[in-house]
Coordinates of C-alpha atoms in Angstrom, one line a residue:
Chain A
M28 CA 16.1 -70.6 -22.5
S29 CA 17.5 -73.6 -20.8
Q30 CA 19.0 -71.2 -18.2
L31 CA 15.6 -69.9 -17.4
G32 CA 14.5 -73.5 -17.0
Q33 CA 17.4 -74.1 -14.7
V34 CA 16.6 -71.0 -12.6
A35 CA 13.0 -72.2 -12.3
G36 CA 14.2 -75.6 -11.3
I37 CA 16.4 -74.2 -8.6
L38 CA 13.7 -72.0 -7.2
G39 CA 11.3 -74.9 -7.1
K40 CA 13.7 -77.0 -5.2
L41 CA 14.4 -74.1 -2.8
N42 CA 10.7 -73.7 -2.1
N43 CA 10.3 -77.4 -1.5
E44 CA 13.2 -77.6 0.9
Y45 CA 11.9 -74.6 2.7
Q46 CA 8.4 -76.0 3.2
T47 CA 9.6 -79.4 4.5
T48 CA 12.6 -78.6 6.6
T49 CA 11.6 -75.3 8.3
P50 CA 10.0 -75.4 11.8
K51 CA 6.6 -73.8 12.1
K52 CA 7.7 -71.1 14.4
L53 CA 10.2 -69.8 12.0
K54 CA 7.6 -69.9 9.2
L55 CA 5.4 -67.7 11.4
I56 CA 8.1 -65.2 11.8
D57 CA 8.7 -65.3 8.0
A58 CA 5.1 -64.5 7.4
Y59 CA 5.3 -61.6 9.8
L60 CA 8.4 -60.4 7.9
V61 CA 6.6 -60.5 4.6
Y62 CA 3.8 -58.4 6.1
V63 CA 6.2 -55.8 7.4
L64 CA 8.0 -55.7 4.0
L65 CA 4.7 -55.1 2.2
T66 CA 3.7 -52.3 4.5
G67 CA 7.1 -50.6 4.0
I68 CA 6.7 -50.9 0.2
V69 CA 3.2 -49.4 0.3
Q70 CA 4.4 -46.5 2.4
F71 CA 7.2 -45.7 0.1
A72 CA 5.0 -45.9 -3.0
Y73 CA 2.5 -43.5 -1.2
C74 CA 5.3 -41.0 -0.5
L75 CA 6.4 -41.1 -4.1
L76 CA 2.9 -40.5 -5.3
V77 CA 1.7 -37.8 -2.9
G78 CA 5.0 -36.1 -2.2
T79 CA 7.1 -35.7 0.9
F80 CA 4.9 -33.1 2.6
P81 CA 5.0 -34.2 6.2
F82 CA 8.5 -35.6 5.7
N83 CA 9.0 -36.4 9.3
S84 CA 5.9 -38.6 9.3
F85 CA 7.0 -40.4 6.3
L86 CA 10.5 -41.0 7.7
S87 CA 9.2 -42.3 11.0
G88 CA 6.6 -44.6 9.4
F89 CA 9.2 -46.0 7.0
I90 CA 11.9 -46.4 9.7
S91 CA 9.3 -48.2 11.8
T92 CA 8.8 -50.8 9.2
V93 CA 12.5 -51.2 8.5
G94 CA 13.3 -51.5 12.2
C95 CA 10.6 -54.1 12.7
F96 CA 11.9 -56.1 9.8
I97 CA 15.4 -56.0 11.1
L98 CA 14.3 -57.0 14.7
G99 CA 12.1 -59.8 13.3
A100 CA 14.9 -61.1 11.2
S101 CA 17.4 -61.1 14.0
L102 CA 14.9 -62.9 16.2
R103 CA 14.5 -65.5 13.5
I104 CA 18.2 -65.9 13.2
Q105 CA 18.7 -66.4 16.9
L106 CA 15.8 -68.8 17.3
N107 CA 17.0 -71.0 14.4
K108 CA 18.6 -74.1 15.9
A109 CA 20.7 -74.5 12.9
N110 CA 22.6 -71.4 13.9
Q111 CA 23.5 -72.6 17.3
S112 CA 27.1 -72.8 16.5
T113 CA 27.5 -69.0 15.8
F114 CA 24.7 -67.5 17.7
N115 CA 24.8 -69.2 21.1
V116 CA 22.0 -67.5 22.9
S117 CA 19.1 -69.0 24.7
P118 CA 15.6 -68.4 23.2
E119 CA 14.6 -66.4 26.3
R120 CA 17.5 -64.0 25.8
A121 CA 16.7 -63.7 22.1
F122 CA 13.1 -62.8 22.9
A123 CA 14.0 -60.4 25.6
D124 CA 16.3 -58.5 23.2
F125 CA 13.5 -58.5 20.7
V126 CA 11.0 -56.9 23.1
F127 CA 13.5 -54.4 24.5
A128 CA 14.6 -53.2 21.1
H129 CA 10.9 -52.9 20.0
V130 CA 10.1 -50.7 23.0
I131 CA 12.8 -48.3 22.1
L132 CA 12.0 -48.3 18.4
H133 CA 8.3 -47.5 18.9
L134 CA 9.1 -44.9 21.5
V135 CA 11.3 -43.0 19.0
V136 CA 8.9 -43.6 16.1
V137 CA 5.8 -42.2 17.9
N138 CA 7.8 -39.2 19.1
F139 CA 9.1 -38.4 15.6
I140 CA 5.9 -39.0 13.7
G141 CA 4.5 -35.6 14.9
Chain B
M10 CA -6.0 27.2 -31.0
A11 CA -9.2 27.5 -29.0
R12 CA -7.5 26.0 -26.0
L13 CA -5.6 28.9 -24.6
F14 CA -7.1 28.8 -21.2
I15 CA -5.4 25.9 -19.4
F16 CA -5.0 25.0 -15.8
A17 CA -1.9 23.0 -14.9
V18 CA -1.3 21.4 -11.5
G19 CA 2.1 20.2 -10.6
L20 CA 4.0 19.0 -7.6
L21 CA 7.3 20.6 -6.8
L22 CA 10.4 19.1 -5.6
F23 CA 11.6 21.2 -2.8
A24 CA 14.9 20.2 -1.4
S25 CA 13.8 20.4 2.2
V26 CA 10.5 20.9 3.9
W27 CA 10.9 23.3 6.8
S28 CA 8.5 23.3 9.7
S29 CA 5.2 23.0 8.0
S30 CA 3.3 24.3 10.9
L31 CA 1.8 27.0 8.8
N32 CA -1.6 26.4 7.2
V33 CA -2.4 22.9 8.1
D34 CA -6.0 23.8 7.5
G35 CA -7.6 27.0 6.4
S36 CA -8.3 28.3 9.9
S37 CA -5.5 30.8 9.9
K38 CA -6.2 33.9 7.7
R39 CA -3.5 36.5 7.9
L40 CA -3.1 37.8 4.4
L41 CA -0.5 40.1 3.0
V42 CA -1.3 41.9 -0.3
L43 CA 1.6 43.5 -2.2
L44 CA 0.5 46.1 -4.7
D45 CA 2.3 48.1 -7.4
N46 CA 0.5 51.2 -6.2
L47 CA -2.2 51.7 -3.7
G48 CA -4.6 52.7 -6.4
L49 CA -5.2 49.0 -7.0
R50 CA -7.1 48.9 -3.8
E51 CA -9.9 50.8 -5.5
S52 CA -9.7 49.4 -8.9
H53 CA -9.9 45.9 -7.5
S54 CA -12.1 46.6 -4.6
F55 CA -14.7 44.0 -5.3
Y56 CA -12.2 41.3 -5.1
F57 CA -10.7 42.5 -1.9
K58 CA -14.1 43.0 -0.4
Q59 CA -14.9 39.4 -1.1
L60 CA -11.8 38.4 0.7
K61 CA -12.6 40.5 3.7
D62 CA -16.1 39.1 3.8
R63 CA -14.5 35.6 4.0
G64 CA -12.7 36.6 7.2
Y65 CA -9.2 37.3 6.1
S66 CA -7.3 40.0 8.0
I67 CA -5.7 41.8 5.1
T68 CA -2.6 44.0 5.2
F69 CA -2.0 46.2 2.2
K70 CA 1.5 47.2 1.3
T71 CA 3.3 48.5 -1.7
S72 CA 5.9 46.1 -3.0
D73 CA 8.8 48.5 -2.5
D74 CA 7.9 49.3 1.1
S75 CA 11.1 49.3 3.1
S76 CA 9.5 47.9 6.2
L77 CA 8.4 44.7 4.3
Q78 CA 9.0 41.5 6.2
I79 CA 7.0 38.3 6.4
V80 CA 9.1 36.6 9.0
K81 CA 10.0 37.9 12.4
Y82 CA 12.2 36.1 15.0
G83 CA 11.7 32.9 13.1
E84 CA 7.9 33.0 13.0
Y85 CA 5.9 33.9 10.0
L86 CA 3.6 37.0 10.3
Y87 CA 1.3 36.0 7.5
D88 CA -0.3 32.7 6.3
H89 CA -1.0 33.8 2.7
V90 CA 0.5 36.3 0.3
I91 CA -1.0 37.9 -2.8
V92 CA 1.4 39.7 -5.1
F93 CA -0.5 42.1 -7.4
A94 CA 2.7 43.9 -8.3
P95 CA 3.9 42.4 -11.5
S96 CA 6.3 45.0 -12.5
T97 CA 8.4 44.8 -9.3
K98 CA 12.1 44.4 -10.0
E99 CA 12.9 44.0 -6.3
F100 CA 10.9 43.9 -3.2
G101 CA 11.5 46.4 -0.5
G102 CA 12.5 45.5 3.1
R103 CA 13.5 42.0 3.9
L104 CA 11.5 40.2 1.2
D105 CA 12.9 38.7 -2.0
A106 CA 12.3 35.6 -4.1
E107 CA 14.3 33.4 -1.8
V108 CA 12.3 34.5 1.3
L109 CA 9.1 33.9 -0.6
T110 CA 10.2 30.4 -1.6
Q111 CA 11.1 29.6 2.0
F112 CA 7.7 30.9 2.9
V113 CA 6.1 28.3 0.6
D114 CA 8.5 25.7 1.9
A115 CA 7.1 26.4 5.4
G116 CA 3.5 25.9 4.1
G117 CA 2.4 29.3 3.1
N118 CA 0.2 29.9 0.1
V119 CA 0.9 32.5 -2.6
L120 CA -1.1 34.1 -5.5
V121 CA 0.9 36.0 -8.1
A122 CA -0.6 38.1 -10.9
G123 CA 1.3 39.0 -14.0
S124 CA 0.8 41.6 -16.7
N125 CA 2.5 42.9 -19.8
T126 CA 5.7 43.7 -17.8
V127 CA 6.9 41.2 -15.3
G128 CA 9.6 42.2 -13.0
D129 CA 12.8 40.2 -12.2
V130 CA 11.9 39.2 -8.7
I131 CA 8.5 37.8 -9.9
R132 CA 10.2 35.9 -12.7
E133 CA 12.7 34.5 -10.2
F134 CA 10.0 33.3 -7.8
A135 CA 8.0 31.9 -10.7
S136 CA 11.0 30.0 -12.0
E137 CA 11.5 28.4 -8.6
C138 CA 8.0 27.1 -9.1
G139 CA 8.7 25.8 -12.6
I140 CA 6.7 28.5 -14.4
E141 CA 8.2 30.9 -17.0
F142 CA 6.5 34.1 -17.9
A143 CA 6.7 35.4 -21.5
D144 CA 9.0 38.2 -22.3
D145 CA 8.3 41.7 -21.3
K146 CA 6.2 43.9 -23.5
S147 CA 4.5 40.8 -25.0
A148 CA 0.9 40.0 -24.5
V149 CA -1.3 37.0 -25.2
V150 CA -3.1 37.7 -28.5
D151 CA -5.9 35.8 -29.8
H152 CA -7.2 36.9 -33.2
L153 CA -10.1 34.5 -33.0
N154 CA -11.5 35.0 -29.5
Y155 CA -11.1 38.6 -28.7
D156 CA -13.6 40.8 -27.0
L157 CA -15.4 43.4 -29.0
S158 CA -14.4 46.2 -26.7
D159 CA -10.8 45.6 -27.5
D160 CA -8.7 48.4 -28.8
G161 CA -7.8 46.7 -32.0
Q162 CA -4.8 44.8 -30.9
H163 CA -6.8 41.8 -29.9
T164 CA -5.2 41.6 -26.6
L165 CA -8.4 41.6 -24.6
I166 CA -9.4 38.0 -25.1
V167 CA -12.3 36.0 -24.1
A168 CA -11.5 32.5 -23.0
S169 CA -14.0 29.7 -22.8
P170 CA -14.5 27.8 -19.6
N171 CA -14.2 24.6 -21.6
N172 CA -10.4 24.8 -21.2
L173 CA -10.6 24.8 -17.5
L174 CA -9.4 21.8 -15.5
S175 CA -12.4 19.9 -14.5
S176 CA -11.8 20.0 -10.8
E177 CA -14.6 21.6 -8.9
L178 CA -12.4 22.1 -5.9
I179 CA -10.1 24.5 -7.8
V180 CA -12.4 26.3 -10.2
G181 CA -15.6 26.1 -8.2
Q182 CA -18.8 26.4 -10.2
A183 CA -17.1 28.2 -13.0
K184 CA -17.3 25.3 -15.4
K185 CA -20.9 24.7 -14.7
N186 CA -21.9 28.3 -15.1
N187 CA -20.3 28.3 -18.5
L188 CA -19.5 32.0 -18.5
P189 CA -16.6 33.1 -20.5
F190 CA -13.6 34.9 -19.0
L191 CA -11.9 38.2 -19.9
F192 CA -8.2 38.2 -19.9
R193 CA -5.6 40.7 -20.8
G194 CA -2.0 40.1 -20.0
T195 CA 0.9 37.8 -20.5
G196 CA 1.1 34.1 -20.9
M197 CA 3.3 31.5 -19.2
S198 CA 4.7 28.2 -20.0
S199 CA 5.7 25.3 -17.7
D200 CA 8.1 22.5 -17.9
P201 CA 6.7 20.0 -20.4
E202 CA 8.9 17.2 -19.0
N203 CA 7.4 17.4 -15.6
P204 CA 5.8 14.0 -15.3
L205 CA 3.4 15.3 -12.7
L206 CA 1.8 17.8 -14.9
L207 CA -1.9 17.1 -15.7
D208 CA -3.7 18.3 -18.7
Y209 CA -0.7 18.7 -20.9
P210 CA -1.7 20.7 -23.9
A211 CA -1.9 18.8 -27.1
T212 CA 0.0 21.0 -29.5
V213 CA 2.8 23.5 -29.3
G214 CA 0.6 26.4 -30.0
K215 CA -1.5 25.6 -27.0
R216 CA 1.4 25.6 -24.6
T217 CA 0.5 29.1 -23.4
L218 CA -0.9 29.0 -20.0
L219 CA -3.0 31.8 -18.7
I220 CA -3.5 30.5 -15.2
S221 CA -1.5 27.8 -13.5
V222 CA -1.6 26.5 -10.0
L223 CA 0.8 24.2 -8.1
Q224 CA 0.5 22.2 -4.9
A225 CA 3.8 21.4 -3.3
R226 CA 4.8 18.3 -1.5
N227 CA 4.1 19.9 1.9
N228 CA 0.6 20.9 0.5
A229 CA 1.4 24.6 0.1
R230 CA -0.4 26.1 -2.9
V231 CA 0.9 28.7 -5.3
G232 CA -1.1 30.2 -8.1
F233 CA 0.0 32.3 -11.1
V234 CA -2.5 34.3 -13.1
G235 CA -1.1 36.0 -16.2
S236 CA -3.4 39.0 -16.0
L237 CA -3.7 41.5 -13.2
D238 CA -6.8 42.9 -14.9
F239 CA -8.4 39.6 -14.5
F240 CA -9.2 40.6 -10.9
S241 CA -10.2 44.1 -11.6
N242 CA -13.6 45.6 -11.0
D243 CA -13.9 46.4 -14.7
F244 CA -13.6 42.8 -15.7
F245 CA -15.7 41.5 -12.9
L246 CA -18.6 43.7 -13.9
S247 CA -18.3 44.0 -17.6
A248 CA -20.1 41.9 -20.1
A249 CA -18.0 39.6 -22.2
Q250 CA -18.6 40.1 -25.9
P251 CA -16.6 37.8 -28.0
N252 CA -16.4 38.5 -31.7
N253 CA -17.5 35.1 -32.6
G254 CA -19.9 34.1 -29.9
K255 CA -22.9 35.3 -28.1
K256 CA -22.7 38.1 -25.7
S257 CA -23.1 37.3 -22.0
D258 CA -24.1 39.8 -19.5
K259 CA -21.5 39.1 -17.0
S260 CA -18.1 37.6 -17.3
G261 CA -17.2 34.6 -15.2
N262 CA -14.2 36.4 -13.8
Q263 CA -15.5 37.0 -10.3
D264 CA -16.7 33.5 -9.7
L265 CA -13.4 32.0 -11.0
A266 CA -11.3 34.5 -9.1
V267 CA -13.0 33.8 -5.8
A268 CA -13.1 30.1 -6.2
L269 CA -9.4 30.0 -7.2
T270 CA -8.5 32.1 -4.2
D271 CA -10.5 29.8 -1.9
W272 CA -8.6 26.8 -3.1
L273 CA -5.2 28.5 -3.0
F274 CA -5.7 29.7 0.5
K275 CA -6.7 26.3 1.8
Q276 CA -10.5 26.9 2.2
R277 CA -11.2 24.0 -0.1
G278 CA -9.7 20.6 -0.9
V279 CA -7.9 20.0 2.4
L280 CA -8.0 16.6 4.0
R281 CA -7.1 15.1 7.3
S282 CA -7.2 11.7 8.8
R283 CA -7.8 10.7 12.4
N284 CA -8.9 7.9 14.6
I285 CA -7.0 5.1 13.1
H286 CA -8.1 1.7 14.5
H287 CA -7.2 -1.8 13.6
Y288 CA -8.4 -4.9 15.3
L289 CA -9.1 -8.6 14.8
K290 CA -12.4 -9.3 13.1
S291 CA -13.3 -12.1 15.5
D292 CA -13.3 -10.3 18.9
K293 CA -12.6 -6.7 18.0
S294 CA -9.5 -6.6 20.2
T295 CA -6.2 -5.1 19.2
P296 CA -3.5 -7.6 20.1
R297 CA 0.1 -6.6 20.7
F298 CA 1.0 -8.3 17.4
Y299 CA -0.9 -10.1 14.7
T300 CA -0.4 -13.7 13.6
V301 CA -0.2 -15.0 10.1
K302 CA -3.6 -15.5 8.4
N303 CA -5.6 -13.5 10.9
D304 CA -8.7 -11.6 9.6
I305 CA -8.3 -8.0 10.5
V306 CA -10.4 -4.8 10.2
F307 CA -8.9 -1.4 9.7
N308 CA -10.8 1.9 10.0
V309 CA -9.9 5.5 9.8
Q310 CA -11.9 8.8 9.8
F311 CA -11.3 11.2 6.9
D312 CA -12.4 14.8 7.1
E313 CA -12.5 17.5 4.5
F314 CA -12.4 21.2 5.2
V315 CA -15.5 22.8 3.6
H316 CA -16.9 26.3 4.2
G317 CA -14.8 26.8 7.3
K318 CA -15.7 23.5 9.0
W319 CA -14.4 19.9 9.0
M320 CA -17.0 17.7 7.3
P321 CA -16.8 14.0 6.7
F322 CA -15.1 13.1 3.5
N323 CA -17.1 11.2 1.0
G324 CA -14.7 9.9 -1.5
T325 CA -14.9 6.2 -2.4
D326 CA -11.5 5.6 -4.0
V327 CA -9.2 5.7 -1.0
Q328 CA -6.9 2.7 -1.0
L329 CA -5.2 0.9 1.9
E330 CA -2.0 -1.0 1.4
F331 CA -0.5 -3.5 3.8
V332 CA 3.2 -3.1 3.1
R333 CA 6.3 -5.0 4.0
I334 CA 8.7 -3.3 1.6
D335 CA 6.2 -4.2 -1.2
P336 CA 2.5 -4.2 -0.7
F337 CA 1.1 -7.6 0.0
V338 CA -2.6 -6.5 0.2
R339 CA -4.2 -3.5 -1.5
T340 CA -7.9 -2.8 -1.0
T341 CA -10.3 0.0 -1.4
L342 CA -11.8 1.4 1.8
A343 CA -15.5 1.5 2.0
N344 CA -16.9 4.8 3.0
K345 CA -19.7 5.1 5.6
G346 CA -20.2 8.8 6.2
G347 CA -16.6 9.7 6.5
Q348 CA -15.6 6.5 8.3
L349 CA -13.5 4.4 6.0
E350 CA -13.2 0.7 6.6
A351 CA -11.6 -2.3 5.1
Q352 CA -11.3 -6.0 6.0
F353 CA -8.8 -8.4 4.8
R354 CA -6.7 -11.4 5.7
V355 CA -3.1 -11.0 6.8
P356 CA -0.9 -12.8 4.3
D357 CA 1.0 -16.0 5.0
T358 CA 4.2 -14.1 5.6
Y359 CA 5.5 -12.8 8.9
G360 CA 7.4 -9.6 9.5
I361 CA 7.0 -5.9 10.2
F362 CA 4.1 -4.5 8.2
K363 CA 2.7 -1.0 7.7
F364 CA -0.9 0.1 7.0
V365 CA -0.2 2.7 4.3
I366 CA -2.8 5.2 3.0
D367 CA -1.3 7.4 0.3
Y368 CA -4.1 9.6 -1.1
N369 CA -3.2 12.0 -3.9
R370 CA -5.9 13.5 -6.1
V371 CA -6.2 16.6 -8.2
G372 CA -7.4 19.5 -6.0
Y373 CA -7.0 17.7 -2.7
S374 CA -4.0 18.0 -0.4
H375 CA -1.8 15.0 -0.3
L376 CA -2.5 12.7 2.6
Y377 CA 0.0 10.0 3.7
S378 CA -0.4 7.9 6.8
A379 CA 1.5 4.8 7.9
T380 CA 0.8 2.7 11.0
Q381 CA 3.3 -0.1 11.8
V382 CA 2.4 -3.5 13.2
S383 CA 4.2 -6.8 13.6
V384 CA 3.0 -10.1 12.3
H385 CA 4.3 -13.2 14.0
P386 CA 4.4 -16.8 12.6
L387 CA 2.3 -19.5 14.1
L388 CA 3.3 -20.9 17.4
H389 CA 4.2 -24.5 17.3
T390 CA 1.0 -25.3 19.1
E391 CA -1.1 -23.4 16.5
Y392 CA -0.6 -25.8 13.7
E393 CA -3.2 -28.6 13.0
R394 CA -2.6 -31.6 15.2
F395 CA -3.0 -34.4 12.7
I396 CA -2.1 -33.8 9.1
T397 CA -4.6 -35.5 6.7
S398 CA -2.0 -36.6 4.2
A399 CA 0.0 -38.3 6.8
Y400 CA -2.7 -40.7 7.9
P401 CA -1.2 -43.7 6.0
Y402 CA 2.0 -43.3 8.0
Y403 CA 0.1 -43.1 11.3
I404 CA -1.8 -46.2 10.4
S405 CA 1.3 -48.2 9.4
T406 CA 3.2 -47.3 12.5
F407 CA 0.4 -48.5 14.8
S408 CA -0.1 -51.6 12.7
M409 CA 3.7 -52.4 13.1
M410 CA 3.3 -52.1 16.8
A411 CA 0.2 -54.4 16.8
G412 CA 2.0 -56.9 14.6
A413 CA 5.0 -57.1 16.8
F414 CA 2.8 -57.5 19.9
L415 CA 0.9 -60.4 18.2
L416 CA 4.2 -62.0 17.1
S417 CA 5.5 -62.0 20.5
F418 CA 2.5 -64.0 21.7
L419 CA 3.0 -66.5 18.9
V420 CA 6.6 -66.9 19.6
L421 CA 6.1 -67.4 23.3
Y422 CA 3.2 -69.8 23.2
H423 CA 3.7 -71.7 20.0
R424 CA 4.3 -75.4 20.4
D425 CA 5.9 -77.3 17.7
D426 CA 4.1 -80.5 16.7
L427 CA 7.4 -82.4 16.6
P428 CA 7.9 -85.0 19.3
K429 CA 10.6 -82.8 20.8
K430 CA 8.3 -80.4 22.7
K431 CA 9.7 -77.0 23.5
A432 CA 8.5 -75.8 26.9
E433 CA 6.8 -72.4 26.3

């Protein structure tokens, strides 16, 4: 019981730290990532319910959410100043990568969705 | 016991069908009549006159005539043969049981009459057809249904038309007229294990057949009547006086004999099909190939040979099958004055299909027609463009794109509220 209390305490502290120390831009990206995650979960649940009939459509929709999540996450990593030591790229470069990769991703997704 | 008079129709298994160019319809009428002695021409003159009136060109010959031949230089000289020579041991000339069997193989029709003595060659031909005559010097005896003018042995029997096969094509109006028949002769039996035999008699005592007819796979017809006297003038004209029934002024022999001969020699019960068309229901065109799930219409014209002419056939039970090894569709064709038509939807399977009509009914010739068509699967542009059940996926994909687009604006133009301003 006390362990549960400990976990709750840790989570509360995590949340607190997050709210105070994270820059707003990164919080926006985090919100976007949550949205993408939810869309992915909804799609997967729909496929489980209805069946895999147009399997290519399901795959392309799901991969689009997964891809967007990954690209958003990598943008966040690269824009976080705390990571400057390992990821030494300028924000412009990070953004350019983000856009370029998105273009390719959506091209492929729309082609595969049928 | 009452049921002695039985018609049996069976299909024969001939090993090979030779050129069946003989007798496709009843228009050819060369008839050869083989007699025991030429005196039969007078004693059976009514019957032969009826045949002559119907347009047959008859050749009379005795069965041991040494110039007898039915095939010359590979072509048959006659279309039909009547054998009124039951006591023949061997035919003269170039005729024997094998030649007669080949004649039937090629499409010729034969009528054979038996009597108390049946010769070897007749027995041989009959056994080729699956019929076995009773032993020599035996006669069909019916102690319950004999005619009053019988000589005491009860061999002259009166048979009731109730035992006839109910096929108007074969027996004509005989069943309707309800006149009894006079019969004196021998009986036959046929193979009881033949699965194609109709009207199998119910008990062993009734296995005696007095008249039997067969239609072979190539539609040639062979008839065996156990009594030569059945066709005689005496029997045609005399009254039938059964010991246990009422007297009738005329026996039904003449009607039955003539009707039977008509059927045997292809004047009745012959079918043909022509004008097979199949097309799409929507625009009545016949494409080079059909596609899965098309609606198609099939029609064919059926004719029946009646009284010397081809008339439209009016049966309503002709079935059409759409077969690719197994039938996928089986429908009944609707009959509009001889024009049979059916509509159906091509199944959801592609491949090579055949329109098969296989019409096999008692008294009619067997009609089989198969027309081959190919059915293609849908082209990739013929599928529906957007699948309804995939709309969630379409929506989510575009929402991802919109979200990423918005995010990029935010990332570019967001300004932190911290003193350290980030340019753009």
